[in-house]
Short mmCIF file of C-alpha atoms and ligand atoms in Angstrom, two decimals:
data_model
loop_
_atom_site.label_atom_id
_atom_site.label_comp_id
_atom_site.label_asym_id
_atom_site.label_seq_id
_atom_site.Cartn_x
_atom_site.Cartn_y
_atom_site.Cartn_z
CA ILE A 1 12.56 15.67 43.63
CA SER A 2 15.15 15.83 40.92
CA LYS A 3 14.96 13.53 38.00
CA ALA A 4 17.70 10.98 37.52
CA PRO A 5 20.13 12.32 34.93
CA THR A 6 19.56 10.71 31.57
CA SER A 7 22.53 8.48 31.06
CA PRO A 8 24.52 9.01 27.90
CA GLY A 9 24.38 6.02 25.58
CA LEU A 10 26.94 3.27 25.49
CA HIS A 11 29.53 2.92 22.75
CA VAL A 12 29.02 -0.54 21.25
CA VAL A 13 31.27 -2.03 18.57
CA HIS A 14 30.16 -5.15 16.72
CA ILE A 15 32.86 -7.24 15.08
CA ALA A 16 31.22 -9.67 12.70
CA ALA A 17 31.59 -11.66 9.50
CA GLU A 18 28.10 -10.81 8.16
CA MET A 19 25.84 -7.79 7.94
CA ALA A 20 22.58 -7.60 5.99
CA PRO A 21 21.97 -6.61 3.29
CA VAL A 22 25.55 -6.27 2.03
CA ALA A 23 27.16 -9.45 3.31
CA LYS A 24 24.52 -11.93 4.38
CA VAL A 25 24.58 -15.71 4.39
CA GLY A 26 21.89 -16.33 6.99
CA GLY A 27 20.33 -15.03 10.18
CA LEU A 28 23.62 -13.67 11.61
CA GLY A 29 23.59 -10.95 8.95
CA ASP A 30 20.01 -9.95 9.79
CA VAL A 31 20.73 -9.83 13.51
CA VAL A 32 23.90 -7.71 13.31
CA THR A 33 21.99 -5.06 11.35
CA GLY A 34 18.70 -5.34 13.24
CA LEU A 35 20.27 -5.28 16.70
CA SER A 36 22.55 -2.38 15.77
CA LYS A 37 19.64 -0.32 14.44
CA ALA A 38 17.59 -1.04 17.57
CA LEU A 39 20.48 0.00 19.86
CA GLN A 40 21.13 3.13 17.81
CA LYS A 41 17.45 4.08 18.11
CA LYS A 42 17.77 3.78 21.88
CA GLY A 43 20.53 6.38 21.81
CA HIS A 44 23.64 4.22 21.88
CA LEU A 45 26.61 4.83 19.61
CA VAL A 46 26.94 1.70 17.50
CA GLU A 47 29.73 0.91 15.05
CA ILE A 48 30.35 -2.26 13.09
CA ILE A 49 33.60 -3.73 11.79
CA LEU A 50 33.40 -6.08 8.79
CA PRO A 51 35.88 -7.67 6.39
CA LYS A 52 35.92 -5.88 3.03
CA TYR A 53 34.71 -8.79 0.90
CA ASP A 54 34.97 -8.52 -2.86
CA CYS A 55 31.51 -10.11 -3.17
CA MET A 56 29.64 -7.61 -0.98
CA GLN A 57 26.62 -5.82 -2.35
CA TYR A 58 28.41 -2.50 -2.73
CA ASP A 59 25.32 -0.71 -4.08
CA ARG A 60 23.81 -0.92 -0.59
CA VAL A 61 26.76 0.88 1.07
CA ARG A 62 26.52 4.68 1.17
CA ASP A 63 29.48 7.08 1.07
CA LEU A 64 32.11 4.36 0.94
CA ARG A 65 35.61 5.83 1.14
CA ALA A 66 39.09 4.78 2.17
CA LEU A 67 40.50 6.42 5.29
CA ASP A 68 43.90 7.99 4.95
CA PHE A 69 45.42 5.93 7.71
CA GLU A 70 46.39 2.29 7.43
CA VAL A 71 46.40 -0.12 10.32
CA GLU A 72 49.28 -2.52 10.74
CA SER A 73 48.45 -5.85 12.29
CA TYR A 74 50.46 -8.88 13.26
CA PHE A 75 50.19 -12.25 11.53
CA GLU A 76 52.58 -15.21 11.32
CA GLY A 77 55.55 -13.31 12.71
CA ARG A 78 55.16 -10.21 10.54
CA LEU A 79 53.22 -6.98 10.32
CA PHE A 80 50.76 -6.47 7.47
CA LYS A 81 49.09 -3.24 6.44
CA ASN A 82 45.32 -3.03 6.28
CA LYS A 83 43.46 -0.45 4.27
CA ILE A 84 40.49 0.86 6.26
CA TRP A 85 37.28 1.88 4.55
CA ILE A 86 34.25 3.54 6.08
CA GLY A 87 30.69 3.65 4.82
CA THR A 88 27.08 3.71 5.94
CA ILE A 89 24.75 0.72 5.83
CA GLU A 90 21.13 1.24 6.85
CA GLY A 91 22.19 4.41 8.66
CA LEU A 92 24.93 2.63 10.62
CA PRO A 93 28.63 3.54 10.52
CA VAL A 94 30.63 0.56 9.29
CA TYR A 95 34.40 0.05 9.06
CA PHE A 96 35.65 -2.38 6.44
CA ILE A 97 39.07 -3.97 6.79
CA GLU A 98 40.97 -4.75 3.61
CA PRO A 99 44.08 -6.74 4.50
CA LEU A 100 47.02 -5.98 2.22
CA HIS A 101 48.16 -9.56 2.62
CA PRO A 102 49.34 -11.65 -0.34
CA ASP A 103 46.73 -14.33 0.42
CA LYS A 104 43.95 -11.85 -0.47
CA PHE A 105 41.84 -13.16 2.38
CA PHE A 106 38.58 -11.47 1.37
CA TRP A 107 38.96 -11.55 -2.42
CA ARG A 108 37.59 -15.05 -2.84
CA GLY A 109 34.14 -14.49 -4.34
CA GLN A 110 32.43 -16.02 -1.30
CA PHE A 111 32.07 -15.25 2.40
CA TYR A 112 32.87 -18.64 3.91
CA GLY A 113 33.91 -22.12 2.88
CA GLU A 114 37.55 -21.43 1.97
CA HIS A 115 40.30 -23.88 2.99
CA ASP A 116 41.93 -21.19 5.12
CA ASP A 117 38.84 -19.78 6.90
CA PHE A 118 40.59 -20.15 10.28
CA LYS A 119 43.44 -17.93 9.05
CA ARG A 120 41.13 -15.46 7.28
CA PHE A 121 39.00 -14.81 10.33
CA SER A 122 41.70 -14.98 13.01
CA PHE A 123 43.55 -12.37 10.93
CA PHE A 124 40.39 -10.27 10.72
CA SER A 125 39.68 -10.54 14.48
CA ARG A 126 43.14 -9.27 15.30
CA ALA A 127 43.05 -6.49 12.69
CA ALA A 128 39.68 -5.30 14.07
CA LEU A 129 41.12 -4.91 17.57
CA GLU A 130 44.19 -3.21 16.13
CA LEU A 131 41.88 -0.73 14.37
CA LEU A 132 40.12 0.09 17.65
CA LEU A 133 43.46 0.54 19.43
CA GLN A 134 45.11 2.65 16.73
CA ALA A 135 42.01 4.80 16.21
CA GLY A 136 42.03 5.52 19.95
CA LYS A 137 38.48 4.28 20.41
CA LYS A 138 37.20 3.59 23.90
CA PRO A 139 34.15 1.38 23.43
CA ASP A 140 32.09 0.22 26.40
CA ILE A 141 31.11 -3.03 24.74
CA ILE A 142 32.82 -5.09 22.08
CA HIS A 143 30.29 -7.56 20.75
CA CYS A 144 31.63 -10.47 18.71
CA HIS A 145 29.64 -13.14 16.93
CA ASP A 146 30.17 -16.81 16.08
CA TRP A 147 33.51 -18.57 15.71
CA GLN A 148 34.79 -16.23 13.01
CA THR A 149 35.20 -13.37 15.48
CA ALA A 150 35.38 -15.44 18.68
CA PHE A 151 39.18 -14.86 18.65
CA VAL A 152 38.44 -11.29 19.77
CA ALA A 153 37.75 -12.43 23.35
CA PRO A 154 41.12 -14.06 24.17
CA LEU A 155 43.00 -11.52 22.00
CA TYR A 156 41.40 -8.64 23.90
CA TRP A 157 42.27 -9.85 27.38
CA ASP A 158 45.68 -11.35 26.58
CA LEU A 159 47.05 -8.71 24.22
CA TYR A 160 44.90 -5.62 23.77
CA ALA A 161 43.77 -4.78 27.31
CA PRO A 162 47.45 -4.71 28.37
CA LYS A 163 48.18 -2.39 25.40
CA GLY A 164 45.59 0.08 26.73
CA LEU A 165 42.44 -0.85 24.81
CA ASN A 166 40.81 -1.62 28.11
CA SER A 167 37.59 0.37 28.37
CA ALA A 168 35.41 -2.45 27.08
CA ARG A 169 33.73 -5.57 28.33
CA ILE A 170 33.29 -8.41 25.86
CA CYS A 171 29.95 -9.82 24.81
CA PHE A 172 29.99 -12.95 22.68
CA THR A 173 26.91 -14.25 20.89
CA CYS A 174 26.84 -17.75 19.49
CA HIS A 175 24.25 -17.95 16.73
CA ASN A 176 24.78 -21.69 16.15
CA PHE A 177 26.88 -24.10 18.21
CA GLU A 178 27.19 -26.45 15.24
CA TYR A 179 29.92 -24.27 13.77
CA GLN A 180 32.87 -24.14 16.19
CA GLY A 181 35.83 -23.48 13.90
CA THR A 182 38.17 -25.94 15.64
CA ALA A 183 41.71 -26.27 14.26
CA PRO A 184 45.09 -27.76 15.19
CA ALA A 185 46.33 -25.85 18.26
CA SER A 186 49.46 -24.62 16.48
CA GLU A 187 47.35 -22.58 14.00
CA MET A 188 46.30 -20.28 16.79
CA ALA A 189 49.82 -18.86 17.02
CA SER A 190 49.39 -17.10 13.65
CA CYS A 191 47.30 -14.30 15.15
CA GLY A 192 49.57 -14.00 18.18
CA LEU A 193 47.65 -16.08 20.70
CA ASP A 194 49.85 -18.08 23.07
CA VAL A 195 49.39 -21.77 22.25
CA GLN A 196 51.07 -22.96 25.47
CA GLN A 197 48.86 -20.78 27.63
CA LEU A 198 45.60 -21.34 25.80
CA ASN A 199 45.66 -24.99 24.74
CA ARG A 200 44.48 -26.09 28.18
CA PRO A 201 41.25 -27.85 29.19
CA ASP A 202 40.01 -24.81 31.12
CA ARG A 203 40.77 -22.42 28.23
CA MET A 204 40.62 -22.95 24.47
CA GLN A 205 41.38 -26.65 24.16
CA ASP A 206 38.67 -28.53 22.30
CA ASN A 207 36.83 -30.89 24.63
CA SER A 208 37.29 -33.85 22.31
CA SER A 209 40.91 -33.43 21.20
CA HIS A 210 43.98 -32.29 23.12
CA GLU A 211 45.68 -31.16 19.93
CA ARG A 212 42.91 -28.87 18.78
CA VAL A 213 41.67 -25.48 19.86
CA ASN A 214 38.07 -24.34 19.78
CA PRO A 215 37.40 -20.62 19.16
CA ILE A 216 33.84 -20.84 20.50
CA LYS A 217 35.09 -22.38 23.73
CA GLY A 218 37.71 -19.62 23.97
CA ALA A 219 35.02 -16.96 23.65
CA VAL A 220 32.84 -18.66 26.26
CA VAL A 221 35.76 -18.73 28.70
CA PHE A 222 37.11 -15.23 27.98
CA SER A 223 33.97 -13.12 27.45
CA ASN A 224 32.21 -11.20 30.19
CA ILE A 225 28.83 -12.29 28.94
CA VAL A 226 27.88 -15.04 26.52
CA THR A 227 24.54 -15.11 24.82
CA THR A 228 22.78 -17.36 22.40
CA VAL A 229 19.71 -16.64 20.35
CA SER A 230 16.79 -18.16 22.24
CA PRO A 231 16.01 -19.39 25.77
CA THR A 232 15.08 -22.91 24.62
CA TYR A 233 18.29 -23.31 22.61
CA ALA A 234 20.30 -22.05 25.63
CA GLN A 235 18.79 -24.97 27.58
CA GLU A 236 19.36 -27.47 24.77
CA VAL A 237 23.06 -26.67 24.37
CA ARG A 238 23.63 -27.31 28.05
CA THR A 239 22.74 -30.97 27.52
CA ALA A 240 25.05 -33.69 26.17
CA GLU A 241 22.75 -34.23 23.16
CA GLY A 242 22.52 -30.57 22.18
CA GLY A 243 25.84 -29.08 23.23
CA ARG A 244 28.08 -30.33 20.40
CA GLY A 245 30.75 -31.14 22.96
CA LEU A 246 30.49 -27.78 24.71
CA HIS A 247 27.78 -28.54 27.27
CA THR A 248 30.28 -29.03 30.10
CA THR A 249 31.95 -25.71 29.29
CA LEU A 250 28.59 -23.92 29.12
CA ASN A 251 27.48 -25.45 32.42
CA LEU A 252 30.73 -24.39 34.05
CA HIS A 253 30.12 -20.83 32.84
CA SER A 254 26.35 -20.87 33.26
CA LYS A 255 26.34 -17.71 35.40
CA LYS A 256 27.29 -15.57 32.42
CA PHE A 257 25.40 -17.56 29.77
CA ILE A 258 21.91 -16.51 28.71
CA GLY A 259 19.52 -17.15 25.84
CA ILE A 260 17.82 -14.05 24.40
CA LEU A 261 15.29 -14.47 21.60
CA ASN A 262 16.26 -12.71 18.38
CA GLY A 263 13.83 -10.35 16.77
CA ILE A 264 13.52 -9.16 13.19
CA ASP A 265 14.07 -5.70 11.81
CA THR A 266 10.46 -4.63 11.36
CA ASP A 267 11.46 -1.76 9.04
CA ALA A 268 13.40 -3.97 6.64
CA TRP A 269 10.64 -6.59 6.84
CA ASN A 270 7.48 -4.55 6.51
CA PRO A 271 4.77 -5.52 3.98
CA ALA A 272 3.35 -1.98 4.23
CA SER A 273 6.52 -0.39 2.81
CA ASP A 274 8.40 -3.27 1.15
CA SER A 275 9.46 -2.06 -2.29
CA PHE A 276 10.22 -5.58 -3.52
CA LEU A 277 6.49 -6.42 -3.42
CA GLU A 278 3.96 -6.15 -6.21
CA VAL A 279 1.72 -4.14 -3.91
CA GLN A 280 2.12 -3.16 -0.27
CA TYR A 281 -0.37 -4.35 2.33
CA SER A 282 -0.86 -4.51 6.08
CA ALA A 283 -2.72 -6.48 8.73
CA THR A 284 -5.66 -4.09 8.44
CA ASP A 285 -5.70 -4.24 4.65
CA VAL A 286 -4.79 -7.74 3.49
CA LEU A 287 -6.26 -7.59 -0.01
CA GLY A 288 -2.79 -6.83 -1.31
CA LYS A 289 -1.62 -10.21 -0.11
CA ALA A 290 -3.77 -11.93 -2.73
CA GLU A 291 -2.31 -9.66 -5.42
CA ASN A 292 1.19 -10.62 -4.36
CA LYS A 293 0.24 -14.29 -4.52
CA SER A 294 -1.12 -13.90 -8.02
CA ALA A 295 1.92 -11.87 -9.15
CA LEU A 296 4.39 -14.39 -7.80
CA ARG A 297 2.54 -17.29 -9.42
CA ARG A 298 2.72 -15.41 -12.71
CA GLN A 299 6.42 -14.60 -12.21
CA LEU A 300 7.27 -18.24 -11.47
CA GLY A 301 4.91 -19.74 -14.04
CA LEU A 302 2.66 -21.53 -11.54
CA SER A 303 -1.02 -22.17 -12.21
CA ARG A 304 -3.30 -19.28 -11.29
CA ALA A 305 -6.54 -21.17 -11.98
CA ASN A 306 -7.64 -21.20 -8.35
CA PRO A 307 -6.83 -18.09 -6.26
CA ARG A 308 -7.80 -20.01 -3.11
CA GLN A 309 -5.40 -22.89 -3.74
CA PRO A 310 -3.08 -22.79 -0.70
CA LEU A 311 0.52 -21.77 -1.29
CA VAL A 312 3.10 -23.34 1.03
CA SER A 313 6.68 -22.05 1.01
CA CYS A 314 10.09 -22.57 2.50
CA ILE A 315 13.14 -20.28 2.38
CA THR A 316 16.27 -21.76 3.82
CA ARG A 317 19.87 -22.80 3.60
CA LEU A 318 19.61 -26.47 2.59
CA VAL A 319 21.70 -28.06 5.34
CA PRO A 320 20.82 -31.14 7.49
CA GLN A 321 19.92 -28.86 10.44
CA LYS A 322 16.93 -27.56 8.48
CA GLY A 323 15.31 -31.00 8.11
CA VAL A 324 16.02 -31.38 4.42
CA HIS A 325 14.14 -34.70 4.13
CA LEU A 326 11.12 -33.13 5.83
CA ILE A 327 11.19 -30.18 3.43
CA ARG A 328 11.18 -32.65 0.54
CA HIS A 329 8.34 -34.57 2.16
CA ALA A 330 6.32 -31.39 2.73
CA MET A 331 6.61 -30.62 -0.96
CA TYR A 332 5.13 -33.99 -2.01
CA ARG A 333 2.49 -33.89 0.71
CA THR A 334 1.41 -30.36 -0.26
CA MET A 335 0.92 -31.55 -3.82
CA GLU A 336 -1.12 -34.57 -2.68
CA LEU A 337 -3.31 -32.26 -0.65
CA GLY A 338 -3.87 -30.03 -3.65
CA GLY A 339 -1.66 -27.10 -2.71
CA GLN A 340 1.24 -25.33 -4.36
CA PHE A 341 4.79 -25.36 -3.06
CA ILE A 342 7.74 -22.99 -3.48
CA LEU A 343 11.24 -23.62 -2.17
CA LEU A 344 13.91 -20.92 -2.25
CA GLY A 345 17.19 -22.27 -0.98
CA SER A 346 20.72 -23.20 -1.79
CA SER A 347 23.17 -25.61 -0.30
CA PRO A 348 26.86 -25.36 0.50
CA ILE A 349 26.80 -29.18 0.58
CA LEU A 350 27.35 -30.63 -2.87
CA HIS A 351 25.27 -33.81 -2.59
CA ILE A 352 22.28 -31.91 -1.21
CA GLN A 353 22.51 -29.29 -3.94
CA ARG A 354 22.71 -32.11 -6.51
CA GLU A 355 19.73 -33.92 -5.01
CA PHE A 356 17.58 -30.82 -5.23
CA GLU A 357 18.79 -30.08 -8.75
CA GLY A 358 17.41 -33.54 -9.58
CA ILE A 359 14.04 -32.57 -8.11
CA VAL A 360 14.09 -29.31 -10.06
CA SER A 361 14.42 -31.14 -13.36
CA GLN A 362 11.67 -33.56 -12.29
CA PHE A 363 9.29 -30.62 -11.78
CA GLN A 364 10.30 -28.42 -14.70
CA ASN A 365 7.26 -26.41 -15.82
CA HIS A 366 5.09 -28.09 -13.20
CA ASP A 367 1.87 -26.19 -12.45
CA HIS A 368 2.14 -26.45 -8.70
CA VAL A 369 5.78 -26.75 -7.62
CA ARG A 370 8.75 -24.46 -8.04
CA LEU A 371 12.22 -24.88 -6.57
CA ILE A 372 14.66 -21.98 -6.93
CA LEU A 373 18.12 -23.08 -5.86
CA LYS A 374 19.93 -19.83 -5.27
CA TYR A 375 20.20 -16.94 -2.86
CA ASP A 376 17.78 -14.18 -3.92
CA GLU A 377 16.91 -11.37 -1.54
CA SER A 378 14.12 -9.75 -3.56
CA LEU A 379 12.47 -13.07 -4.40
CA SER A 380 12.52 -13.99 -0.70
CA HIS A 381 10.43 -10.89 0.11
CA ARG A 382 7.95 -11.73 -2.63
CA ILE A 383 7.60 -15.31 -1.38
CA TYR A 384 6.99 -14.29 2.25
CA ALA A 385 4.25 -11.95 0.98
CA ALA A 386 2.62 -14.42 -1.40
CA SER A 387 2.50 -17.48 0.86
CA ASP A 388 -0.41 -18.75 2.91
CA MET A 389 1.75 -21.11 4.94
CA PHE A 390 5.45 -21.38 5.60
CA ILE A 391 7.28 -24.51 6.78
CA ILE A 392 10.28 -24.68 9.12
CA PRO A 393 10.76 -28.37 9.99
CA SER A 394 14.24 -27.93 11.55
CA ILE A 395 15.96 -30.78 13.38
CA PHE A 396 17.47 -28.09 15.61
CA GLU A 397 17.09 -24.33 15.30
CA PRO A 398 19.02 -21.86 17.49
CA CYS A 399 16.42 -19.15 16.83
CA GLY A 400 15.23 -19.08 13.26
CA LEU A 401 14.11 -15.84 11.67
CA THR A 402 12.06 -17.13 8.76
CA GLN A 403 9.10 -18.03 10.98
CA MET A 404 9.12 -14.44 12.34
CA ILE A 405 9.38 -12.88 8.90
CA ALA A 406 6.60 -15.17 7.63
CA MET A 407 4.30 -14.05 10.47
CA ARG A 408 5.10 -10.40 9.74
CA TYR A 409 3.87 -11.04 6.18
CA GLY A 410 0.74 -12.89 7.23
CA SER A 411 1.99 -16.39 6.36
CA ILE A 412 1.20 -19.04 8.93
CA PRO A 413 4.27 -20.91 10.20
CA ILE A 414 4.32 -24.71 10.48
CA ALA A 415 7.32 -25.46 12.66
CA ARG A 416 8.98 -28.19 14.65
CA LYS A 417 9.04 -27.46 18.36
CA THR A 418 12.77 -26.96 18.87
CA GLY A 419 15.08 -24.11 19.92
CA GLY A 420 13.84 -20.65 19.01
CA LEU A 421 10.88 -22.09 17.08
CA ASN A 422 9.62 -23.36 20.44
CA ASP A 423 9.91 -19.80 21.81
CA SER A 424 8.14 -18.08 18.93
CA VAL A 425 5.59 -20.40 17.29
CA PHE A 426 2.62 -21.48 19.43
CA ASP A 427 0.15 -24.03 18.17
CA VAL A 428 -3.46 -22.99 17.53
CA ASP A 429 -4.64 -26.00 19.52
CA ASP A 430 -2.25 -25.68 22.48
CA ASP A 431 -4.48 -25.10 25.51
CA THR A 432 -1.51 -24.32 27.74
CA VAL A 433 -0.89 -21.11 25.77
CA PRO A 434 -3.28 -18.12 26.02
CA LEU A 435 -5.36 -17.82 22.86
CA GLN A 436 -3.91 -14.48 21.79
CA PHE A 437 -0.38 -15.92 21.59
CA ARG A 438 -1.27 -18.87 19.40
CA ASN A 439 0.09 -18.11 15.97
CA GLY A 440 0.85 -21.26 13.97
CA PHE A 441 1.07 -25.01 13.79
CA THR A 442 3.73 -27.00 15.61
CA PHE A 443 4.79 -30.63 15.74
CA LEU A 444 7.31 -32.38 17.94
CA ASN A 445 8.72 -35.47 16.27
CA ALA A 446 11.03 -34.99 13.34
CA ASP A 447 9.20 -37.58 11.27
CA GLU A 448 7.32 -37.22 8.04
CA GLN A 449 4.00 -38.29 9.49
CA LYS A 450 3.95 -35.55 12.14
CA LEU A 451 4.84 -32.87 9.63
CA GLY A 452 2.24 -34.25 7.25
CA SER A 453 -0.53 -34.09 9.80
CA SER A 454 0.38 -30.48 10.67
CA LEU A 455 0.02 -29.60 6.99
CA PHE A 456 -3.37 -31.28 6.89
CA ARG A 457 -4.71 -29.92 10.19
CA ARG A 458 -7.28 -27.12 10.19
CA SER A 459 -8.49 -24.99 13.03
P1 ADP B 1 20.14 -19.44 9.39
O1 ADP B 1 20.80 -18.31 10.07
O2 ADP B 1 20.38 -20.78 10.04
O3 ADP B 1 20.40 -19.50 7.92
P2 ADP B 1 17.64 -18.01 9.98
O4 ADP B 1 16.22 -18.47 9.89
O5 ADP B 1 18.10 -17.46 11.29
O6 ADP B 1 18.53 -19.24 9.51
O7 ADP B 1 17.91 -16.87 8.90
C1 ADP B 1 17.76 -17.09 7.54
C2 ADP B 1 17.79 -15.75 6.81
O8 ADP B 1 18.35 -15.94 5.51
C3 ADP B 1 16.38 -15.20 6.57
O9 ADP B 1 16.46 -13.79 6.48
C4 ADP B 1 16.02 -15.80 5.20
O10 ADP B 1 15.03 -15.03 4.54
C5 ADP B 1 17.35 -15.72 4.50
N1 ADP B 1 17.55 -16.74 3.44
C6 ADP B 1 17.84 -18.06 3.58
N2 ADP B 1 17.97 -18.65 2.37
C7 ADP B 1 17.78 -17.68 1.44
C8 ADP B 1 17.80 -17.65 0.00
N3 ADP B 1 18.05 -18.75 -0.71
N4 ADP B 1 17.54 -16.47 -0.62
C9 ADP B 1 17.27 -15.36 0.11
N5 ADP B 1 17.26 -15.32 1.45
C10 ADP B 1 17.51 -16.45 2.12
#
């Protein structure tokens, strides 16, 4: 009997707005890197295309160099040159697109939140396809992510497949249906999409306004397969309450829509080799965890009087989705119960950032509470390692990675049962789940009392 021939790997190209650790805002960045590494390990050829942001962490890119060919791409009736850079991130080949456009789309000092984000990312989506076409690449899969690169799906089938870039099938992953990138329909013309053809209820037209287009809806309609980041969230977004106006579209396309639970990159998040930590440790040698707790308390100026005093932490973007009022409540409740609390987070929303700045000044030099309102990669590793418990009280959560990272570092998650948290955190007292899968504390109602009792509960 002859063995089946080993199939050569697939050629997968990710087109994305984030990639950890160089350009990361949240979980999307982790997933683009983690998934690409996992596919590469399985023998697939994986390449990533990113914008060349000025604010990237360039010290984490190896062998960065400009290619000697420029790619011309269409925008607003003209052709613009793009300088193409190539480099290696975490062993993965990455192309960076630097548009030579007077608006300096990616020279803004931040990744998102600009007034012209729709233009910036529709330009990028088109330039990325142009790069694939002009470089003569023949990928099997083009994988685009979130609304910023959702334009790739309609652009591919309407413009690029006819030009001969037609080897690929399109996979679109939505990491959060809250962000849909809708805009007045006319804006879509800038990147060459046909407004007349696409601003229709069965195509890109937003389900709540005839004058607006919705990039996420366009990607759902035009991709070959559409995924989101957990099975529970995939169910939730197919309901009127959870779908953010897209539930009818997702139900119509349910045959190609599937929820796949994210994982974490267990090399990047590994307490046994993590160089950010005071000392490395593992599940079979947890003494080091106590040393990390002591070191972090010293670093942050928290009381070290009682090594057994529980340390509860939270690392998050401070946006309503994350249950901001519950995070605040958990902080006060932890103090009442005699624990210590650390929050690492920042907010793109001014009034939330202000509110937490108020709390920071209230707790200046406090023995048991520390709030650090910024993005800090190395501190995040040290907090995961030092904590005893980790709270994730999200109102909704497509997948959530922080509960997985916390578990990897031996911190017990306390999570609300929603979305991907429901697929990854199983309560110690839940008799319906086999004992060996129970790994944390969960609560259902998004109220302060339920969270409080989870913090208090012992098993
Ligand atoms: P989301 O994608 O909604 O932000 P996830 O839980 O999927 O949430 O991913 C969050 C990722 O961002 C995790 O890797 C977490 O450690 C990281 N993170 C969030 N806030 C900060 C911060 N202030 N500093 C460092 N890392 C952060």
